[in-house]
Coordinates of C-alpha atoms in Angstrom, one line a residue:
X1 CA 0.0 0.0 0.0
X2 CA 1.2 3.5 -0.8
X3 CA 2.4 5.3 2.3
X4 CA 0.1 8.3 1.6
X5 CA -2.9 5.9 1.9
X6 CA -1.9 4.8 5.3
X7 CA -3.3 6.4 8.5
X8 CA -1.3 8.7 10.7
X9 CA -1.1 7.1 14.1
X10 CA -1.6 9.4 17.0
X11 CA -0.5 7.9 20.4
X12 CA -2.8 9.0 23.2
X13 CA -6.5 10.2 23.3
X14 CA -5.8 13.2 25.6
X15 CA -6.4 16.9 24.8
X16 CA -3.5 17.2 22.3
X17 CA -3.9 13.8 20.7
X18 CA -7.6 14.3 20.0
X19 CA -6.8 17.8 18.7
X20 CA -4.3 16.3 16.4
X21 CA -6.9 13.9 15.1
X22 CA -9.3 16.8 14.5
X23 CA -6.8 18.7 12.5
X24 CA -5.9 15.6 10.5
X25 CA -9.6 15.1 9.6
X26 CA -9.8 18.8 8.6
X27 CA -6.9 18.2 6.3
X28 CA -8.4 15.1 4.8
X29 CA -5.9 12.7 6.4
X30 CA -7.0 9.6 8.1
X31 CA -6.0 9.4 11.8
X32 CA -5.9 6.4 14.1
X33 CA -5.7 7.4 17.7
X34 CA -4.4 4.6 20.0
X35 CA -5.4 5.0 23.7
X36 CA -4.2 2.7 26.4
X37 CA -7.1 3.5 28.6
X38 CA -10.8 2.5 28.3
X39 CA -12.0 6.0 27.5
X40 CA -10.8 9.3 26.3
X41 CA -8.6 11.5 28.5
X42 CA -7.6 8.7 30.9
X43 CA -4.8 10.7 32.5
X44 CA -7.0 13.8 32.9
X45 CA -9.6 11.7 34.6
X46 CA -7.0 10.8 37.2
X47 CA -7.0 14.4 38.3
X48 CA -10.7 15.0 37.7
X49 CA -10.9 16.8 41.1
X50 CA -8.3 19.5 40.2
X51 CA -9.4 22.7 38.7
X52 CA -7.5 24.0 35.7
X53 CA -5.9 27.4 35.9
X54 CA -6.8 28.1 32.3
X55 CA -10.5 29.0 31.4
X56 CA -12.6 27.1 28.9
X57 CA -11.7 29.6 26.2
X58 CA -8.1 28.4 26.3
X59 CA -8.5 24.7 26.6
X60 CA -10.6 23.8 23.5
X61 CA -9.1 23.5 20.0
X62 CA -10.6 25.4 17.0
X63 CA -10.6 22.4 14.7
X64 CA -12.1 20.2 17.4
X65 CA -14.9 22.8 17.9
X66 CA -15.7 22.6 14.2
X67 CA -15.9 18.9 14.3
X68 CA -18.2 19.0 17.3
X69 CA -20.5 21.8 16.0
X70 CA -22.8 19.6 13.9
X71 CA -23.6 17.5 17.0
X72 CA -25.0 20.6 18.7
X73 CA -22.1 20.8 21.1
X74 CA -21.6 24.3 22.6
X75 CA -18.5 25.3 24.5
X76 CA -19.1 26.1 28.1
X77 CA -18.8 29.7 29.2
X78 CA -15.3 30.7 28.1
X79 CA -14.5 32.7 31.2
X80 CA -15.1 29.8 33.7
X81 CA -12.6 27.3 34.8
X82 CA -13.2 23.6 34.3
X83 CA -12.0 20.8 36.6
X84 CA -10.2 17.9 35.0
X85 CA -13.5 16.0 35.2
X86 CA -15.4 18.8 33.5
X87 CA -12.8 18.9 30.7
X88 CA -13.0 15.2 30.1
X89 CA -16.8 14.8 30.2
X90 CA -17.9 18.0 28.6
X91 CA -15.3 18.3 25.8
X92 CA -12.7 15.5 25.4
X93 CA -15.1 12.5 25.5
X94 CA -17.6 14.1 23.1
X95 CA -14.7 14.9 20.8
X96 CA -13.6 11.3 20.9
X97 CA -17.1 10.1 20.3
X98 CA -17.4 12.3 17.2
X99 CA -14.1 10.7 15.9
X100 CA -15.8 7.3 16.3
X101 CA -13.7 4.4 15.2
X102 CA -10.8 6.7 14.5
X103 CA -10.1 6.3 18.2
X104 CA -9.2 2.8 19.5
X105 CA -9.2 2.1 23.3
X106 CA -7.3 -0.5 25.2
X107 CA -4.4 -0.3 22.8
X108 CA -1.0 0.2 24.5
X109 CA 1.8 1.2 22.1
X110 CA 4.8 -1.0 22.9
X111 CA 7.1 -0.1 20.0
X112 CA 7.5 2.1 16.9
X113 CA 9.9 1.5 14.1
X114 CA 10.5 1.8 10.4
X115 CA 9.1 -1.3 8.7
X116 CA 11.9 -3.8 8.2
X117 CA 14.5 -1.3 9.6
X118 CA 16.0 -1.0 13.0
X119 CA 17.6 2.3 14.0
X120 CA 21.0 1.3 12.6
X121 CA 19.9 0.7 9.0
X122 CA 20.1 3.7 6.5
X123 CA 19.2 2.0 3.2
X124 CA 15.7 2.9 2.0
X125 CA 14.8 4.1 5.5
X126 CA 12.6 7.1 4.6
X127 CA 10.7 5.2 1.9
X128 CA 9.5 2.7 4.5
X129 CA 6.3 3.2 6.4
X130 CA 6.2 3.0 10.2
X131 CA 5.2 -0.2 12.0
X132 CA 3.4 0.4 15.4
X133 CA 3.3 -2.5 17.8
X134 CA 0.5 -2.6 20.3
X135 CA -0.8 -4.7 23.1
X136 CA -4.6 -4.9 23.5
X137 CA -6.5 -5.0 26.7
X138 CA -6.9 -8.8 26.5
X139 CA -3.1 -9.2 26.1
X140 CA -3.0 -9.9 22.4
X141 CA -0.4 -8.3 20.2
X142 CA -0.9 -6.4 16.9
X143 CA 1.0 -4.5 14.4
X144 CA -0.3 -1.4 12.6
X145 CA 1.3 0.3 9.5
X146 CA 1.3 4.1 9.4
X147 CA 2.6 6.9 7.2
X148 CA 3.5 9.1 10.2
X149 CA 3.4 9.0 14.0
X150 CA 2.4 11.8 16.3
X151 CA 3.2 10.9 19.9
X152 CA 0.9 12.8 22.3
X153 CA 1.1 10.2 25.1
X154 CA 2.1 12.8 27.6
X155 CA 4.2 12.2 30.7
X156 CA 1.5 11.4 33.3
X157 CA 2.5 7.8 33.7
X158 CA 6.1 8.6 34.7
X159 CA 6.2 11.1 37.6
X160 CA 9.4 12.3 39.1
X161 CA 10.7 10.6 42.2
X162 CA 11.4 12.0 45.7
X163 CA 15.1 11.7 45.3
X164 CA 16.7 15.0 44.6
X165 CA 19.1 13.5 42.0
X166 CA 16.3 12.2 39.8
X167 CA 16.6 8.7 41.1
X168 CA 14.2 7.3 43.7
X169 CA 15.5 8.0 47.2
X170 CA 16.9 5.0 49.2
X171 CA 13.8 3.2 50.6
X172 CA 11.3 5.1 48.4
X173 CA 10.2 2.1 46.5
X174 CA 9.7 0.1 49.8
X175 CA 7.5 2.8 51.4
X176 CA 5.0 3.5 48.6
X177 CA 2.1 2.5 50.9
X178 CA 2.6 6.0 52.4
X179 CA 3.6 7.9 49.3
X180 CA 1.5 9.3 46.5
X181 CA 2.6 11.0 43.3
X182 CA -0.7 12.8 42.6
X183 CA -2.7 15.6 44.1
X184 CA -5.1 13.8 46.5
X185 CA -8.8 14.2 46.1
X186 CA -9.8 15.2 49.7
X187 CA -13.5 15.1 48.8
X188 CA -13.2 11.3 48.6
X189 CA -14.0 10.1 52.2
X190 CA -11.3 7.3 52.0
X191 CA -8.7 9.7 50.8
X192 CA -9.7 12.4 53.3
X193 CA -9.3 9.9 56.1
X194 CA -5.7 9.2 54.9
X195 CA -4.7 12.8 55.6
X196 CA -7.1 14.2 58.2
X197 CA -5.4 14.7 61.5
X198 CA -2.1 13.6 60.0
X199 CA 1.3 15.1 59.4
X200 CA 2.0 15.1 55.6
X201 CA 5.2 16.0 53.7
X202 CA 4.6 17.7 50.3
X203 CA 7.7 17.5 48.1
X204 CA 7.8 19.9 45.1
X205 CA 7.6 23.6 44.2
X206 CA 5.3 23.9 41.3
X207 CA 1.5 24.4 40.7
X208 CA 0.7 20.8 41.8
X209 CA 2.5 21.3 45.1
X210 CA 0.7 24.6 45.6
X211 CA -2.6 22.8 45.0
X212 CA -1.8 20.1 47.5
X213 CA -0.7 22.6 50.1
X214 CA -3.9 24.7 49.7
X215 CA -6.1 21.5 50.0
X216 CA -4.3 20.4 53.1
X217 CA -4.6 23.9 54.6
X218 CA -8.3 23.8 54.0
X219 CA -8.4 20.3 55.6
X220 CA -6.4 21.7 58.6
X221 CA -9.1 24.3 59.1
X222 CA -11.7 21.5 59.5
X223 CA -9.7 18.6 61.1
X224 CA -7.5 19.2 64.2
X225 CA -3.9 18.1 64.1
X226 CA -3.7 18.2 60.3
X227 CA -0.4 19.7 59.2
X228 CA 1.8 19.9 56.2
X229 CA 5.6 20.0 55.8
X230 CA 6.6 21.6 52.6
X231 CA 9.9 20.2 51.3
X232 CA 11.8 22.6 49.0
X233 CA 15.1 21.7 47.4
X234 CA 16.0 25.4 47.3
X235 CA 15.4 28.4 49.5
X236 CA 12.4 30.7 49.5
X237 CA 12.7 33.8 47.3
X238 CA 10.5 36.2 45.5
X239 CA 9.7 33.7 42.8
X240 CA 8.9 30.7 45.1
X241 CA 5.2 31.3 45.0
X242 CA 5.0 32.0 41.3
X243 CA 3.6 35.2 39.7
X244 CA 0.9 35.9 42.2
X245 CA -1.2 38.9 41.3
X246 CA 1.1 39.7 38.3
X247 CA 0.2 36.3 36.7
X248 CA -1.9 36.8 33.6
X249 CA -3.5 33.5 34.4
X250 CA -5.2 34.7 37.6
X251 CA -6.1 31.2 38.8
X252 CA -2.5 30.1 38.5
X253 CA -1.3 33.1 40.4
X254 CA -3.9 32.5 43.1
X255 CA -2.6 29.0 43.7
X256 CA 0.8 30.4 44.7
X257 CA -0.9 32.9 47.0
X258 CA -2.9 30.1 48.7
X259 CA 0.3 28.1 49.2
X260 CA 1.9 31.2 50.8
X261 CA -1.1 31.7 53.0
X262 CA -0.9 28.1 54.2
X263 CA 2.7 28.7 55.4
X264 CA 1.9 32.1 56.9
X265 CA -1.1 30.8 58.8
X266 CA 0.9 27.9 60.3
X267 CA -0.9 25.1 58.4
X268 CA 2.4 24.2 56.7
X269 CA 6.1 24.5 57.7
X270 CA 8.5 25.1 54.9
X271 CA 11.8 23.2 55.0
X272 CA 14.3 24.7 52.6
X273 CA 17.5 23.4 50.9
X274 CA 16.3 19.8 51.7
X275 CA 17.4 17.3 49.0
X276 CA 15.9 13.9 49.9
X277 CA 18.4 11.1 49.9
X278 CA 16.6 8.4 51.9
X279 CA 13.2 7.4 53.4
X280 CA 13.2 5.4 56.5
X281 CA 10.4 3.7 58.4
X282 CA 9.6 4.7 62.0
X283 CA 6.9 2.3 62.9
X284 CA 3.9 3.3 60.7
X285 CA 5.5 6.6 59.9
X286 CA 8.3 7.8 57.6
X287 CA 11.4 9.8 58.2
X288 CA 13.0 11.8 55.4
X289 CA 16.7 12.1 55.3
X290 CA 18.5 14.8 53.3
X291 CA 21.8 14.6 51.5
X292 CA 23.4 16.8 54.2
X293 CA 22.3 14.4 56.9
X294 CA 19.3 16.3 58.2
X295 CA 16.5 14.2 59.4
X296 CA 12.9 15.5 59.6
X297 CA 10.4 14.6 62.3
X298 CA 8.4 11.6 61.2
X299 CA 5.4 12.1 58.9
X300 CA 2.4 9.9 58.3
X301 CA 2.2 10.5 54.5
X302 CA 4.3 11.9 51.7
X303 CA 2.9 13.6 48.5
X304 CA 5.6 13.8 45.9
X305 CA 5.0 16.4 43.2
X306 CA 8.4 16.8 41.5
X307 CA 7.3 16.9 37.9
X308 CA 7.1 14.3 35.2
X309 CA 9.4 12.8 32.5
X310 CA 8.7 11.3 29.1
X311 CA 8.5 7.5 28.5
X312 CA 10.8 7.1 25.5
X313 CA 11.1 3.3 25.8
X314 CA 8.7 2.4 22.9
X315 CA 10.5 4.9 20.6
X316 CA 13.9 3.3 21.0
X317 CA 14.2 2.1 17.4
X318 CA 13.5 5.6 16.0
X319 CA 16.2 8.3 15.5
X320 CA 15.1 11.1 17.8
X321 CA 16.9 14.4 18.3
X322 CA 16.5 15.1 22.0
X323 CA 18.2 17.6 24.3
X324 CA 20.5 15.8 26.7
X325 CA 19.0 17.6 29.7
X326 CA 15.3 18.1 29.1
X327 CA 14.7 15.1 26.7
X328 CA 12.7 17.6 24.6
X329 CA 13.3 18.1 20.8
X330 CA 16.7 19.7 20.3
X331 CA 15.4 22.8 18.7
X332 CA 12.6 23.3 21.2
X333 CA 14.7 22.8 24.4
X334 CA 16.4 26.2 24.5
X335 CA 13.0 27.9 24.3
X336 CA 11.6 26.1 27.4
X337 CA 14.7 25.3 29.5
X338 CA 13.9 26.0 33.2
X339 CA 17.6 26.5 33.8
X340 CA 17.3 29.7 31.8
X341 CA 13.6 30.6 31.9
X342 CA 11.1 30.9 34.7
X343 CA 8.6 32.7 32.5
X344 CA 5.3 31.3 31.3
X345 CA 5.8 32.7 27.8
X346 CA 7.3 30.4 25.2
X347 CA 8.3 31.6 21.8
X348 CA 5.8 30.2 19.2
X349 CA 6.9 26.9 17.8
X350 CA 5.7 24.3 15.4
X351 CA 6.8 21.6 13.1
X352 CA 10.3 23.1 12.6
X353 CA 11.1 22.8 16.4
X354 CA 9.3 19.5 16.7
X355 CA 11.0 17.6 13.9
X356 CA 13.6 14.8 14.4
X357 CA 16.2 13.1 12.3
X358 CA 13.5 10.4 11.8
X359 CA 11.2 12.1 9.2
X360 CA 7.4 12.2 10.0
X361 CA 7.8 11.5 13.7
X362 CA 6.7 14.2 16.1
X363 CA 6.4 14.4 19.9
X364 CA 3.7 16.9 20.8
X365 CA 1.9 18.1 23.8
X366 CA 3.4 17.7 27.3
X367 CA 5.7 15.0 26.0
X368 CA 7.4 17.5 23.6
X369 CA 8.5 19.4 26.7
X370 CA 10.4 16.4 28.1
X371 CA 11.1 17.3 31.7
X372 CA 10.3 21.0 31.4
X373 CA 7.2 22.2 33.3
X374 CA 4.5 24.8 32.6
X375 CA 2.9 23.4 29.5
X376 CA -0.4 24.9 28.4
X377 CA -3.1 23.3 26.3
X378 CA -3.1 26.1 23.8
X379 CA 0.6 25.4 23.1
X380 CA -0.2 21.8 22.2
X381 CA -3.1 22.8 20.0
X382 CA -0.8 25.1 18.0
X383 CA 1.8 22.4 17.8
X384 CA -0.5 19.9 16.2
X385 CA -2.0 22.5 13.8
X386 CA 1.5 23.1 12.5
X387 CA 2.5 19.5 12.4
X388 CA -0.7 18.4 10.5
X389 CA -0.3 21.2 8.0
X390 CA 3.2 19.9 7.3
X391 CA 2.0 16.4 6.9
X392 CA -0.6 17.7 4.4
X393 CA 2.1 19.4 2.4
X394 CA 1.0 22.9 3.4
X395 CA 4.4 24.2 4.4
X396 CA 3.4 27.8 4.4
X397 CA 0.7 27.2 7.0
X398 CA 3.1 24.9 8.9
X399 CA 5.7 27.7 9.3
X400 CA 3.1 30.4 10.1
X401 CA 3.0 29.7 13.8
X402 CA 1.5 32.4 16.0
X403 CA 0.7 32.1 19.6
X404 CA 0.3 34.4 22.5
X405 CA 0.8 32.9 26.0
X406 CA -0.1 34.5 29.3
X407 CA 3.0 35.7 31.3
X408 CA 3.7 34.5 34.8
X409 CA 4.9 37.8 36.2
X410 CA 8.1 36.1 37.2
X411 CA 11.3 36.9 35.2
X412 CA 15.0 36.3 35.3
X413 CA 16.6 32.9 35.3
X414 CA 15.8 30.1 37.6
X415 CA 18.4 31.3 40.1
X416 CA 21.5 29.8 41.4
X417 CA 21.2 26.3 42.9
X418 CA 21.3 27.5 46.5
X419 CA 20.5 31.2 46.0
X420 CA 17.0 31.6 44.6
X421 CA 17.2 35.4 44.4
X422 CA 20.5 35.7 42.6
X423 CA 19.0 36.0 39.1
X424 CA 16.0 38.1 39.9
X425 CA 15.8 41.6 38.4
X426 CA 16.1 44.6 40.7
X427 CA 12.5 45.6 40.0
X428 CA 11.3 42.1 41.2
X429 CA 8.1 42.2 39.3
X430 CA 9.0 42.4 35.6
X431 CA 8.1 39.9 32.9
X432 CA 9.9 38.6 29.9
X433 CA 10.2 41.1 27.0
X434 CA 8.9 38.6 24.5
X435 CA 6.9 39.7 21.5
X436 CA 3.2 38.9 21.7
X437 CA 3.3 36.9 18.5
X438 CA 6.1 35.7 16.4
X439 CA 6.3 33.8 13.1
X440 CA 8.6 30.8 13.1
X441 CA 11.4 31.3 10.6
X442 CA 10.9 35.0 10.5
X443 CA 13.4 36.4 13.0
X444 CA 12.8 34.1 16.0
X445 CA 15.4 35.2 18.6
X446 CA 17.9 32.8 20.1
X447 CA 17.0 31.9 23.6
X448 CA 20.2 32.3 25.5
X449 CA 21.2 34.3 28.5
X450 CA 17.9 34.4 30.3
X451 CA 14.4 35.6 29.5

């Protein structure tokens, strides 16, 4: 069969994967979305209780809306903020339903390669289609032939560990009965009982950690003896709590302010410069031990929210160009590197930054960021619009990438390892001087030397 007559395989039926399918349909290209779960947006449903900090107007894709329109679907009020559950039930599942048999559930991708070519072989490589190996829910194995592969599988399945060096702390794997790597749903009675009246360590410094601290602070106001210990690998500086009132995503800024209030009201103690090396049992409780030998008072539970990382195992036979630090596409990495940037703005990017030595393979969505944080849905939607345009041969549209992202209100670099304020500007509240929109290939600035 001619390659052009084969489907484009999209890995993952989450927000960006389904948007990719909608754009492919709009371009007259047949998509096949492979989803490991039993429904659309499996990962989103895992955090159904968490409210997004982006409003409805920023979490739906234009091509998807066009596909949904004939069904009578109407986007919810664009100024309101959905929970993960709202997003899944009111938008993502209806979109998957419209795509029909173009979405296949219970299909876990276990390998992707060029047909008849491992990663070593050069001869005739680009002429060969892709072979996508899957395992079905009943344990059977299948092989699907595709003209291109768009990996939108995200990073949800591979959370970062507690260990500060990126490797699980000593004892971490043996104490998982008291550790979770997700924001807990304290409205669930069983989950609430796990944390009510308990001492809980929260490890992490991003929006998820802010959310957990805020939820535990609320619980502390209702249940005596509930207390949080916030474990920070660095010190506390002006940027610790995010952009606050200067954040152009108000709900995101509010999360940081709620975390700050939790500390100031005594519902949480902040422990700074603590890089976890080991976890030890103390009866039914856990003791965290730092690299410098410090030992914390025992805690009942630990919530580890240290980010995520991409699962690249099933792509091992493809020739990917990935940054050695972030595991993001080489051309994209400098634009999003948290060692340089702490801003929410990212220069517009599309197929050019998302391409690899292996032609017609693209990592999109959260997975395209590798280990970098602060991914926004609208970034992913613009990514797949550009990628699908390129697959359709519309190179002008693929290169015409325009995107305006809300700023965080936090600028400067990420700071020195032990001195969080060292890279902050004197003004303390400025934002990156990035243009509102920028066309890729038309004077995109090099991202070096800070924001």
